[in-house]
Coordinates of C-alpha atoms in Angstrom, one line a residue:
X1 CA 0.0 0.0 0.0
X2 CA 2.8 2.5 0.5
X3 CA 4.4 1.6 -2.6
X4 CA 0.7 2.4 -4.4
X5 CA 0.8 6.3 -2.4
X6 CA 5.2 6.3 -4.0
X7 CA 3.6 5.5 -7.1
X8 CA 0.4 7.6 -6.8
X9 CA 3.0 10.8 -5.8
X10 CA 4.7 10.4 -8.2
X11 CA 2.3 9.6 -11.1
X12 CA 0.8 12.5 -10.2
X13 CA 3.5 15.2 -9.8
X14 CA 4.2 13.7 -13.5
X15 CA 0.8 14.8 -14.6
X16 CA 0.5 18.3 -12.5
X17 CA 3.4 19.8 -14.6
X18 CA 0.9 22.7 -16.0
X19 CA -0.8 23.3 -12.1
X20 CA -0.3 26.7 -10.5
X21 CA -1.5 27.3 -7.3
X22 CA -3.1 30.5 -6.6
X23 CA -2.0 32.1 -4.0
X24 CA -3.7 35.1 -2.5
X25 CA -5.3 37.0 1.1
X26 CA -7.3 35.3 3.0
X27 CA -10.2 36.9 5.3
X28 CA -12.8 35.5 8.2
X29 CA -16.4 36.8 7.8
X30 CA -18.4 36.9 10.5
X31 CA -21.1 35.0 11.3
X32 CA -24.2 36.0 8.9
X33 CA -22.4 37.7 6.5
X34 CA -23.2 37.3 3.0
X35 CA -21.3 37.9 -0.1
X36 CA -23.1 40.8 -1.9
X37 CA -20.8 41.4 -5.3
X38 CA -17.7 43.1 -4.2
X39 CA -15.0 42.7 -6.2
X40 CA -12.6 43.5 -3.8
X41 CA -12.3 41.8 -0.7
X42 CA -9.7 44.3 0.9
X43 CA -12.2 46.9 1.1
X44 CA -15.3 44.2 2.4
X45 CA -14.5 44.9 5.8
X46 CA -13.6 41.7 6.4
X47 CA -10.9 40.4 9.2
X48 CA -7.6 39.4 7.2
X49 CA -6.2 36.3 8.0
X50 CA -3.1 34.1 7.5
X51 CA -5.2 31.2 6.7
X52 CA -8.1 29.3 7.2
X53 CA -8.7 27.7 10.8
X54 CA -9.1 23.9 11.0
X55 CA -11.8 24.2 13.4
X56 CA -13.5 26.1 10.3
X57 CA -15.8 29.1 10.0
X58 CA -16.6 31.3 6.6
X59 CA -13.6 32.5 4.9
X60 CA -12.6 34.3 1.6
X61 CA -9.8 34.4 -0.5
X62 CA -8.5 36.8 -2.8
X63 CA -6.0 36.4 -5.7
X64 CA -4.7 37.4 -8.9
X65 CA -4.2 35.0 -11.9
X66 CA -3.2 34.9 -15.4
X67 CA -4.7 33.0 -18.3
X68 CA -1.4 32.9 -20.8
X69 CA -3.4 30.7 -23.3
X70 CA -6.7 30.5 -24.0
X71 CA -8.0 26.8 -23.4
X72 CA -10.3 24.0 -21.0
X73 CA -9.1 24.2 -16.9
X74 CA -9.7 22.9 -14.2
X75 CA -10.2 25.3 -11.0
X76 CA -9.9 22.9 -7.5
X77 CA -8.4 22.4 -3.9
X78 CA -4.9 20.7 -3.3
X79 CA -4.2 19.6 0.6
X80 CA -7.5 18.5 1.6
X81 CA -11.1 17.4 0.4
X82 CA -13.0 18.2 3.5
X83 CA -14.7 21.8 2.4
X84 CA -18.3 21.7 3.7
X85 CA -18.9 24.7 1.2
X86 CA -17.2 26.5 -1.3
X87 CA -17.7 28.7 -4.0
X88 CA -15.2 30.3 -6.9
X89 CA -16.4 33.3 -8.5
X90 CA -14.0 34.5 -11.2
X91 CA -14.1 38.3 -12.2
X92 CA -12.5 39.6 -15.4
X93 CA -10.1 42.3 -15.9
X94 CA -12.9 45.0 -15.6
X95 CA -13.8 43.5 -12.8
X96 CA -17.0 41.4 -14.5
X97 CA -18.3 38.0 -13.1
X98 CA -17.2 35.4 -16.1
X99 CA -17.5 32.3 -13.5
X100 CA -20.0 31.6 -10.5
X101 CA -19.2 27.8 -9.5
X102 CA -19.9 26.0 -6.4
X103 CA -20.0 22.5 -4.1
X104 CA -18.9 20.7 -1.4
X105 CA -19.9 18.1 0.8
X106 CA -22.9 19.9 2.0
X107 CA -23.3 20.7 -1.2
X108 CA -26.1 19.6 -3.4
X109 CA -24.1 20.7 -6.8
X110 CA -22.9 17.9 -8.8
X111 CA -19.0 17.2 -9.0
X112 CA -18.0 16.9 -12.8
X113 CA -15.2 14.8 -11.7
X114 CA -15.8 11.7 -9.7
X115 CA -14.4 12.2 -6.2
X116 CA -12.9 15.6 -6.7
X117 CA -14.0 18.7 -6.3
X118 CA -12.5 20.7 -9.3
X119 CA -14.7 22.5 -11.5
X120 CA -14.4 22.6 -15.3
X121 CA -13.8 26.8 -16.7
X122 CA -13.2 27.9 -20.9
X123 CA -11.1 31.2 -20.2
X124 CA -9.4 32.9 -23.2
X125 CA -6.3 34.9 -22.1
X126 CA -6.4 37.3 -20.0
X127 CA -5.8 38.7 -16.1
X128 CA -8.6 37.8 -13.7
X129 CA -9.2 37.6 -10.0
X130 CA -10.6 34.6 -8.0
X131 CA -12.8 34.9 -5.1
X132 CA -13.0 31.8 -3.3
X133 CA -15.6 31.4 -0.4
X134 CA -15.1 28.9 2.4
X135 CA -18.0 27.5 4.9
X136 CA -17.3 24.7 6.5
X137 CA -17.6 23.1 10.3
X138 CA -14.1 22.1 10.4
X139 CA -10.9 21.5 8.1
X140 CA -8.3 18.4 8.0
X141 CA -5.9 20.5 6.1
X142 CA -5.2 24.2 4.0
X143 CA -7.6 23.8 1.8
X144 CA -5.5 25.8 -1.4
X145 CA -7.1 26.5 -4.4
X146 CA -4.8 25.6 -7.9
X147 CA -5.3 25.7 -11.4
X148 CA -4.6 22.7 -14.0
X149 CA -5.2 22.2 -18.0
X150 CA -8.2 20.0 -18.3
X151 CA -5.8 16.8 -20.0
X152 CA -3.1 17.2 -17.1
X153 CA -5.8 17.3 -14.7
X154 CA -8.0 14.4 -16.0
X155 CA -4.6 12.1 -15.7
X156 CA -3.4 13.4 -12.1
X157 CA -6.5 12.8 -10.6
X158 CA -6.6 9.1 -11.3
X159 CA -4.1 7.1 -9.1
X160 CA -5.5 8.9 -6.0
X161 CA -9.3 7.7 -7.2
X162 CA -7.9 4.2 -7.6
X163 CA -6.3 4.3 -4.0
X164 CA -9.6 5.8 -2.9
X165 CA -11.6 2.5 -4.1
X166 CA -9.4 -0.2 -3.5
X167 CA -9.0 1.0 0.6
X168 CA -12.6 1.5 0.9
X169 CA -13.4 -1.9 -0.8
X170 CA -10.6 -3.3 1.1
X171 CA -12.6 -1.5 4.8
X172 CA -15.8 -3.2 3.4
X173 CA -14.4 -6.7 2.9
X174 CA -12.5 -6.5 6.2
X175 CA -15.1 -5.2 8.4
X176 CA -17.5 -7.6 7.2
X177 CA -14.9 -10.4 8.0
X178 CA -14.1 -9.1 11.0
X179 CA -17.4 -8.6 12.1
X180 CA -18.5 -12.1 11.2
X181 CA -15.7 -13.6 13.2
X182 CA -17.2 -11.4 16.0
X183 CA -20.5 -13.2 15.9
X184 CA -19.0 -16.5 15.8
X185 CA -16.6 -16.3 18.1
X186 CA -17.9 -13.4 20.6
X187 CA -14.6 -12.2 20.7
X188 CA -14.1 -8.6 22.0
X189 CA -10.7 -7.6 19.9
X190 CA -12.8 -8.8 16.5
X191 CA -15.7 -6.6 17.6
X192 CA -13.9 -3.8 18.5
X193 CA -11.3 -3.8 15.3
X194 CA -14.8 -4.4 13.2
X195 CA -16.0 -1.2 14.9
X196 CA -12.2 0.9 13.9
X197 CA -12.6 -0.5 10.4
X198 CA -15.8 0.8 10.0
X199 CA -15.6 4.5 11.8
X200 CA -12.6 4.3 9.0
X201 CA -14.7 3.9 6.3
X202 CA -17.1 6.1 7.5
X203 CA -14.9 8.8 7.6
X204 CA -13.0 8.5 4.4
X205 CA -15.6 7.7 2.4
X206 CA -17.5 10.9 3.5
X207 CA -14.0 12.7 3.3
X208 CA -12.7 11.7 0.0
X209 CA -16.4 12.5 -1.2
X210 CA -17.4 8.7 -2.2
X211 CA -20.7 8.7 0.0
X212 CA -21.4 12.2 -1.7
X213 CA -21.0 11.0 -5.4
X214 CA -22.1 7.3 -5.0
X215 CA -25.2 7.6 -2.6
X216 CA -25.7 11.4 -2.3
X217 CA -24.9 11.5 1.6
X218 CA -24.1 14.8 2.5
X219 CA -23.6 14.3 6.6
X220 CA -20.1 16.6 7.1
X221 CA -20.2 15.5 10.6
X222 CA -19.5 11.9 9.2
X223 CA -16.1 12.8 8.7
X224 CA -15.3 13.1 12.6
X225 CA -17.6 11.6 14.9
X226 CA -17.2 8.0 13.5
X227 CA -13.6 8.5 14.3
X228 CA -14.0 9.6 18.0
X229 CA -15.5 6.0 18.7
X230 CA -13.1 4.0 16.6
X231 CA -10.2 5.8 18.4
X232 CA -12.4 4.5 21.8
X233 CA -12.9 0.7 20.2
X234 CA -9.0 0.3 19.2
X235 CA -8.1 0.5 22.9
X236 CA -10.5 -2.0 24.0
X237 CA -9.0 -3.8 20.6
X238 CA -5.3 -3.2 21.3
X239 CA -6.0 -4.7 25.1
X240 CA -7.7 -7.7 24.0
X241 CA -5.5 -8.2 21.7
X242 CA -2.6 -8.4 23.7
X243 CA -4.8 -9.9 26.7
X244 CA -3.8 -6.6 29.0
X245 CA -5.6 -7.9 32.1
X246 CA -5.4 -6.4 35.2
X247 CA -3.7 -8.8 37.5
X248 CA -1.2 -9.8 34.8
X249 CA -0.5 -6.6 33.6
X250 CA -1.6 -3.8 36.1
X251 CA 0.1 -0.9 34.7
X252 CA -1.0 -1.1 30.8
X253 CA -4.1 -1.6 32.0
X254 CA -4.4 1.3 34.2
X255 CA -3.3 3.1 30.9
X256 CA -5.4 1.8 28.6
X257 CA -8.1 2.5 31.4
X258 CA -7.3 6.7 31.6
X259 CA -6.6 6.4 27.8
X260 CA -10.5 5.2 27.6
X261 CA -12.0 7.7 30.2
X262 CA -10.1 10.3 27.9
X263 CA -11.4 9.3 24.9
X264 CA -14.6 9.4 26.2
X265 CA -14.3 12.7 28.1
X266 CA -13.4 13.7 23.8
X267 CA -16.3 12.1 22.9
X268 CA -18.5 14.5 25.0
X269 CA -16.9 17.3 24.5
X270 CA -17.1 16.6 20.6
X271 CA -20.7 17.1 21.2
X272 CA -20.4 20.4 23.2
X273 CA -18.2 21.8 20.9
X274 CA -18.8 19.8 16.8
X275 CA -16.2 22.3 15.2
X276 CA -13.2 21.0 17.2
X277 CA -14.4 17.4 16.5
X278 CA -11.8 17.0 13.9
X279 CA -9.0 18.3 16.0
X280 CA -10.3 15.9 19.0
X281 CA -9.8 12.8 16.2
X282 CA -6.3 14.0 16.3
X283 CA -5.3 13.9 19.7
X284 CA -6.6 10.4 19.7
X285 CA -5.6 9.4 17.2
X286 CA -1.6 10.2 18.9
X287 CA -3.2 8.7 21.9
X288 CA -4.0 5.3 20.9
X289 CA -0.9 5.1 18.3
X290 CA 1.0 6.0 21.5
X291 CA -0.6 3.2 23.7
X292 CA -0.3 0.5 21.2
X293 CA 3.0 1.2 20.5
X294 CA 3.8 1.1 24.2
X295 CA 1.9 -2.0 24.8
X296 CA 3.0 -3.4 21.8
X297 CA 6.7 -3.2 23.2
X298 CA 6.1 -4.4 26.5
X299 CA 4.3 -7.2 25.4
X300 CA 6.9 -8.1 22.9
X301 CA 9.8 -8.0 25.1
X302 CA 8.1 -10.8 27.4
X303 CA 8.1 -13.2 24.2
X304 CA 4.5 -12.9 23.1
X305 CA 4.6 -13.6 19.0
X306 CA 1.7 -12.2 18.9
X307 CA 2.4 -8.7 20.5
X308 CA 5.8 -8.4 17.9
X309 CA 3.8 -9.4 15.1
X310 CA 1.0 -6.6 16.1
X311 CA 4.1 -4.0 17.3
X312 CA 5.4 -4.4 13.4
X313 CA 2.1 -3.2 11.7
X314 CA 1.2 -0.8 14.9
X315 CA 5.1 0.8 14.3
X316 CA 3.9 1.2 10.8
X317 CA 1.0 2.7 11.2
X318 CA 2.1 5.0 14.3
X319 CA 5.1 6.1 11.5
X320 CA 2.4 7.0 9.1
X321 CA -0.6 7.9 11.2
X322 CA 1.3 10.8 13.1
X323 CA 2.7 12.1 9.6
X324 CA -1.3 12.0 8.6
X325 CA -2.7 13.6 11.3
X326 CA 0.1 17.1 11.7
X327 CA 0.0 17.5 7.9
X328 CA -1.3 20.9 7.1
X329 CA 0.0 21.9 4.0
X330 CA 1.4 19.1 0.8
X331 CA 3.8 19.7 -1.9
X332 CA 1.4 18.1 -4.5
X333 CA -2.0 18.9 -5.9
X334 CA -4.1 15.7 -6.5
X335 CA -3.6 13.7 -3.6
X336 CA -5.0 15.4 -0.2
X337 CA -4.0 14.9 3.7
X338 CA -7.0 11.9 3.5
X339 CA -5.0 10.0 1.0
X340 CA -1.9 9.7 4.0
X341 CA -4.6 8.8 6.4
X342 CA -6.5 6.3 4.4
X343 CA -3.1 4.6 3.4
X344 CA -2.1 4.8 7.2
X345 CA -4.7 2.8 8.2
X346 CA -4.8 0.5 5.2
X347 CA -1.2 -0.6 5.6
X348 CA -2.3 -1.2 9.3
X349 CA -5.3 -3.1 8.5
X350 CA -3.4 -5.5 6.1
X351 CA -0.7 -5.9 8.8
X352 CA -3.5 -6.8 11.5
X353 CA -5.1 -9.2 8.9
X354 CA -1.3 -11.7 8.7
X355 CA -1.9 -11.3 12.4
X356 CA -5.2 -12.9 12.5
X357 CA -4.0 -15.4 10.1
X358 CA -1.3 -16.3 12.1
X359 CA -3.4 -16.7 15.2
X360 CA -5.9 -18.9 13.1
X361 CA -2.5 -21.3 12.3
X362 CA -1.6 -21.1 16.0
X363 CA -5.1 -22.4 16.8
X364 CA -4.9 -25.0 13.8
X365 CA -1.8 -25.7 15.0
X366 CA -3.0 -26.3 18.8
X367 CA -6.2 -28.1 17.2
X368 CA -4.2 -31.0 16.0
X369 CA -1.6 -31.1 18.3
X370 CA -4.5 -31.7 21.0
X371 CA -5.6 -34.2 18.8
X372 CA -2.7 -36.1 18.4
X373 CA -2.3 -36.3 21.8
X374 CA -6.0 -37.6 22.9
X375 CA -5.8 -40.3 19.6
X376 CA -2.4 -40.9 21.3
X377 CA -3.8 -41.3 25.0
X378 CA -6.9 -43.4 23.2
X379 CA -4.4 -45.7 22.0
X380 CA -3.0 -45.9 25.1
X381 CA -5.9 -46.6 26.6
X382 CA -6.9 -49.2 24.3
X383 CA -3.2 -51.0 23.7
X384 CA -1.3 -53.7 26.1
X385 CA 1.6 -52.2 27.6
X386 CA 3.7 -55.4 27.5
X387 CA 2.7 -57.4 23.9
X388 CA 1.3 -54.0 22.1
X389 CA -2.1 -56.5 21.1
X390 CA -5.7 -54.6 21.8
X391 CA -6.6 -54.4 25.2
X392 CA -9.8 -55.3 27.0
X393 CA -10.6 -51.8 26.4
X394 CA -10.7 -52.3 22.7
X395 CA -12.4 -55.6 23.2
X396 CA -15.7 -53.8 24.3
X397 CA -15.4 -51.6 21.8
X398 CA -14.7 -54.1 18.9
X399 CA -17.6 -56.6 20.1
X400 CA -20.3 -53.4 19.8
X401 CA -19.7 -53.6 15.9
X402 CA -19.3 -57.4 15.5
X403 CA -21.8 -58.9 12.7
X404 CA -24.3 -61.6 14.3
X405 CA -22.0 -64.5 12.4
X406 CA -19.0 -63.0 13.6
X407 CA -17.5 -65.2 16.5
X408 CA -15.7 -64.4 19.9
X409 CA -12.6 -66.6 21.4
X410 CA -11.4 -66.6 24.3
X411 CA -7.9 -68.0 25.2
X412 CA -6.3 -69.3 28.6
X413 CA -2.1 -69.9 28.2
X414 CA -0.5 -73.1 30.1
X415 CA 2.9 -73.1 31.2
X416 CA 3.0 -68.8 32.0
X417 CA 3.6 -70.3 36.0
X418 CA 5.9 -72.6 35.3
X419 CA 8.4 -70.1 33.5
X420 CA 7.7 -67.5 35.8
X421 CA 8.3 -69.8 38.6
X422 CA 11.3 -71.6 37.4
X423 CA 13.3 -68.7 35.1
X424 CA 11.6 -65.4 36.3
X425 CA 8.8 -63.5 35.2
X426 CA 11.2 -61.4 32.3
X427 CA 10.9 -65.3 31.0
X428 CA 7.2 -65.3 31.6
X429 CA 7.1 -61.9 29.5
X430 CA 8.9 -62.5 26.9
X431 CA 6.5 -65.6 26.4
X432 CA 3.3 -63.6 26.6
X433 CA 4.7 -61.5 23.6
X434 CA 6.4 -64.4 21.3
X435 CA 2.7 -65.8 21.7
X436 CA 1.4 -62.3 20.8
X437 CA 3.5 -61.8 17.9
X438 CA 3.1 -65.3 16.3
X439 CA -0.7 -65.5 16.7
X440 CA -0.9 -61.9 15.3
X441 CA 1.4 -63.4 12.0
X442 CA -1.0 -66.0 11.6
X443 CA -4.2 -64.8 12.0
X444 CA -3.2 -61.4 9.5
X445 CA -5.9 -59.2 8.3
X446 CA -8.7 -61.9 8.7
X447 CA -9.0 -61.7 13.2
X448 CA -8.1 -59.4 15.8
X449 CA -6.3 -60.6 18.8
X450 CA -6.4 -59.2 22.2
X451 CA -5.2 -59.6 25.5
X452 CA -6.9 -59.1 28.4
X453 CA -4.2 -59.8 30.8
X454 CA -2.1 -62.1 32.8
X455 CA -2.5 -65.2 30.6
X456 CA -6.2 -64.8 29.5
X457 CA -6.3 -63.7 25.4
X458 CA -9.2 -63.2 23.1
X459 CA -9.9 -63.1 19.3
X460 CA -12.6 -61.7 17.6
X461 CA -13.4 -62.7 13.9
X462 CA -16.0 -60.9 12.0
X463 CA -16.2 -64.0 9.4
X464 CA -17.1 -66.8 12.1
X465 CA -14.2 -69.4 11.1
X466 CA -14.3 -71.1 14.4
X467 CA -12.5 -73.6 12.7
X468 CA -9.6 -71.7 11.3
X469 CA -8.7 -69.5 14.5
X470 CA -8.4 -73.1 16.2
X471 CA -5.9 -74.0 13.5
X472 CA -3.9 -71.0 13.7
X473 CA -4.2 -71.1 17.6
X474 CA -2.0 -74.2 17.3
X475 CA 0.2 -73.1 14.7
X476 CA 0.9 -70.7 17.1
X477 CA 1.7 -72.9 20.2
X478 CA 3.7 -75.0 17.7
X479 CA 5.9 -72.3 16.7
X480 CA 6.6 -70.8 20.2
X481 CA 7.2 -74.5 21.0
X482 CA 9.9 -75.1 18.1
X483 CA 11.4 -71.6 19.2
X484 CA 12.2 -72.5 23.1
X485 CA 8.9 -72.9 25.2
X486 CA 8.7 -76.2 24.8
X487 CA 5.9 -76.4 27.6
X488 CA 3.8 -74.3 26.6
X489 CA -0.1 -74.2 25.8
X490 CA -3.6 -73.0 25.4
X491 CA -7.3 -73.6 25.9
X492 CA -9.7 -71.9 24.1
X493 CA -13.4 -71.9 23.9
X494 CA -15.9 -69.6 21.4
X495 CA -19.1 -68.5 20.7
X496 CA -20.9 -67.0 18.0
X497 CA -22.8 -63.1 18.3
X498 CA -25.9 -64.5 17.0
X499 CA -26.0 -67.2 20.0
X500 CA -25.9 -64.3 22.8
X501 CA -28.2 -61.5 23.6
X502 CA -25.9 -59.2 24.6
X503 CA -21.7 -58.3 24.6
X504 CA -21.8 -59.8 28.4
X505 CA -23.6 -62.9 27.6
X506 CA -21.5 -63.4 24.5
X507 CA -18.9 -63.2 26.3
X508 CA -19.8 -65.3 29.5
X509 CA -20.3 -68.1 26.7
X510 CA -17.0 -68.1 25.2
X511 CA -15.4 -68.1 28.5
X512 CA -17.5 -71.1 29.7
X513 CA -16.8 -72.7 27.0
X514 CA -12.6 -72.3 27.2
X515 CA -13.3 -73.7 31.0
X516 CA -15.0 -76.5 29.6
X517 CA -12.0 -76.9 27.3
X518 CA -9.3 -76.5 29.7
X519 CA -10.8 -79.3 32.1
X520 CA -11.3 -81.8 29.2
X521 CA -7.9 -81.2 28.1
X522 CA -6.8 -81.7 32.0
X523 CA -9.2 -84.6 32.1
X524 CA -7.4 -86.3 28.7
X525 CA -4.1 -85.6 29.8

């Protein structure tokens, strides 16, 4: 956005190079005077002046011009676009009205040039004298009058128009954003930085005239009130934000406290007193550049990512903003005081938007982490410390979604005392898991086997074959017999789903069953 305003400036000093300013006296009328034809304003009885006061009034200015060729101009305002009133009256060398043009934002006159207020004059050469007539509540900057060819003038004004749109459609998209994360998320910073986005827009687009030419709003105080209460909603933004609470962070938030009771002590007196209004936006403006650059800093140098990636677009924007708000008076003619402003806050509001997005990565980031580590701690919870098989745990769960022909086996080990007993129980272990490992090898994809501890195993099947699970049972006794346990061995009983009411039952059934096994084998050996 600052490398737009480079290129704006200097596009448009480019285009500006047939733009003379004209210079003259200025004079304050008093209140209910009305112009009644003079052509000389020295002798009006007005009250000379150096220049205009920002806190407005009705003004005049007098000056002298030349016209060296004949030819199409353009007669408008360099420094600022907030002019509640004006009016050019152009008098010839015999002192003759030639020109009688008007507008503003108060005004009802349509602008010939779409957010500008220059006004199109057919002058052959000649010496004349301009009478301009200020009325306004209040001024952002000197407003200056100047005088372009109609060509040069029609090319100048473009790159600030462009700048104009694309921040205002840029406040519009934002503050929607901003404002819907505000309703799903009820959180105060969004709400409040939705509320400085759109006292923004407010402003500018009443300032830069786009309210006036696209919906024919003419509400001057527009350009200042909206910004008295975003300067209030940044703090409460700035201390959200940065989660300034007061037990963590006493002192901030005693500032950001007094910085609030000020700005609302502004607010009021901006209603006692609507012609300093303006100059009220600028002292808070300073004020809450100043506090979140402070509290940007402090929270920074206590680690907080987020605080240094907010102190890098508030130390832009406190860079720019304070250039914005003490310009007076500006080197070139098409872009005005608002331009700096509405780039100010647009190079802020870009920063702030990487900072949301990097606290929406944070969050994504936390969001998975916390889900690795529950499907970690479910795994736990469902896996056998000592042979890594399913647990009991994941038993229960497994049986809910058995089919009715699927079949449930349960498994009782012989020979677990004996090696415990005779070569310890790291012997005894290390026979639970060969078992583990070579009934998992041959069952494969086609059964599940669990262990539901000491020497007690179980295998679910969802196919039924009873038949096969026996078979593979013994392969695996024969294999952990061939590899070193030669007295080992196993009982097993099972039942089917469809032969049980219930998990419980079903289960109860198989185990009856393995008893029933275990004795016969007893019995035959």
């Amino acid at each position: 956005m600052v490398i737009c305003l480079i290129v704006s400036l200097s596009w448009s000093l480019s285009c500006l190079a047939d733009a003379k300013e004209i210079a003259g006296s200025w004079y304050q009328a008093p209140e209910g005077w009305t112009y009644q034809g003079q052509g000389d304003m020295t002798v009006a009885g007005l009250k000379p002046v150096a220049k205009v006061a920002l806190t407005g009034g009705h003004f005049f200015q007098q000056a002298d011009f030349d016209i060296d060729a004949p030819g199409r101009h353009v007669l408008d305002f360099k420094n600022t676009s907030t002019i509640g009133y004006f009016r050019h009256i152009i008098l010839d060398a015999h002192g003759r009205p030639v020109v009688d043009l008007q507008g503003g934002i108060l005004s009802n006159a349509l602008n010939p040039f779409f957010l500008r207020h220059g006004r199109e004059i057919d002058l052959p050469a000649g010496h004349y004298r301009l009478l301009t007539e200020l009325d306004s509540p209040f001024f952002l900057a000197d407003p200056q009058p100047y005088l372009d060819s109609l060509t040069s003038y029609r090319q100048a004004i473009k790159p600030g128009n462009a700048l104009v749109l694309t921040c205002l459609g840029m406040f519009l998209g934002l503050m929607v954003y901003y404002a819907a994360l505000a309703a799903v998320r009820l959180n105060l910073s969004s709400i409040m930085y939705s509320i400085f986005i759109l006292g923004n827009l407010l402003y500018n687009g009443t300032a830069l005239l786009a309210f006036t030419e696209l919906f024919d709003m003419h509400w001057f105080y527009l350009v200042s009130f909206p910004i008295l209460f975003s300067n209030f909603a940044y703090i409460l933004f700035v201390m959200s934000l940065l989660e300034i609470r007061p037990e963590a962070y006493p002192r901030l938030n005693r500032a950001g406290k007094l910085s609030l009771v000020l700005l609302g002590g502004g607010i009021a007196l901006a209603m006692l007193m609507p012609h300093w209004s303006l100059e009220i936006d600028r002292y808070g403006v300073g004020l809450f550049l100043l506090y979140g650059l402070v509290a940007g800093i402090a929270r920074s140098l206590e680690g907080s990512t987020t605080a240094r990636l907010y102190l890098c677009a508030i130390g832009a924007f406190f860079v720019l903003g304070i250039t914005a708000i003490s310009i007076n008076s500006l080197s070139f003619y098409t872009l005005y005081a608002e331009h700096m402003g509405l780039v100010s806050v647009s190079v802020e509001v870009m920063l702030l938007a990487l900072v949301q997005a990097y606290q929406f990565a944070q969050l994504y980031r936390d969001k998975q982490y916390a889900l690795e580590c529950l499907e970690y701690s479910n795994q736990v919870a469902r896996t056998d410390n000592l042979t890594g098989l399913p647990n009991r745990v994941a038993l229960d769960m497994t049986l809910e979604n058995l089919p009715s022909h699927g079949s449930l086996t349960f498994i009782d080990m012989d020979g677990l005392k004996y090696y415990n007993d005779r070569f310890g129980h790291e012997r005894g272990d290390e026979l639970l898991c060969v078992f583990a490992r070579h009934l998992n090898e041959f069952l494969g994809d086609n059964a599940q086997a669990h262990r539901l501890g000491g020497d007690e195993f179980a295998i679910t099947c969802e196919q039924g074959d009873v038949l096969w699970i026996e078979k593979m049972l013994m392969q695996a006794i024969d294999a952990m017999r061939a590899g070193g346990f030669g007295s080992v061995g196993a009982s097993s009983g099972s039942a089917y789903v469809y032969e049980a009411t219930s998990k419980e039952k079903l289960m109860h059934m198989a185990d009856c069953r393995m008893y029933e096994n275990k004795r016969l084998r007893k019995t035959m050996g």
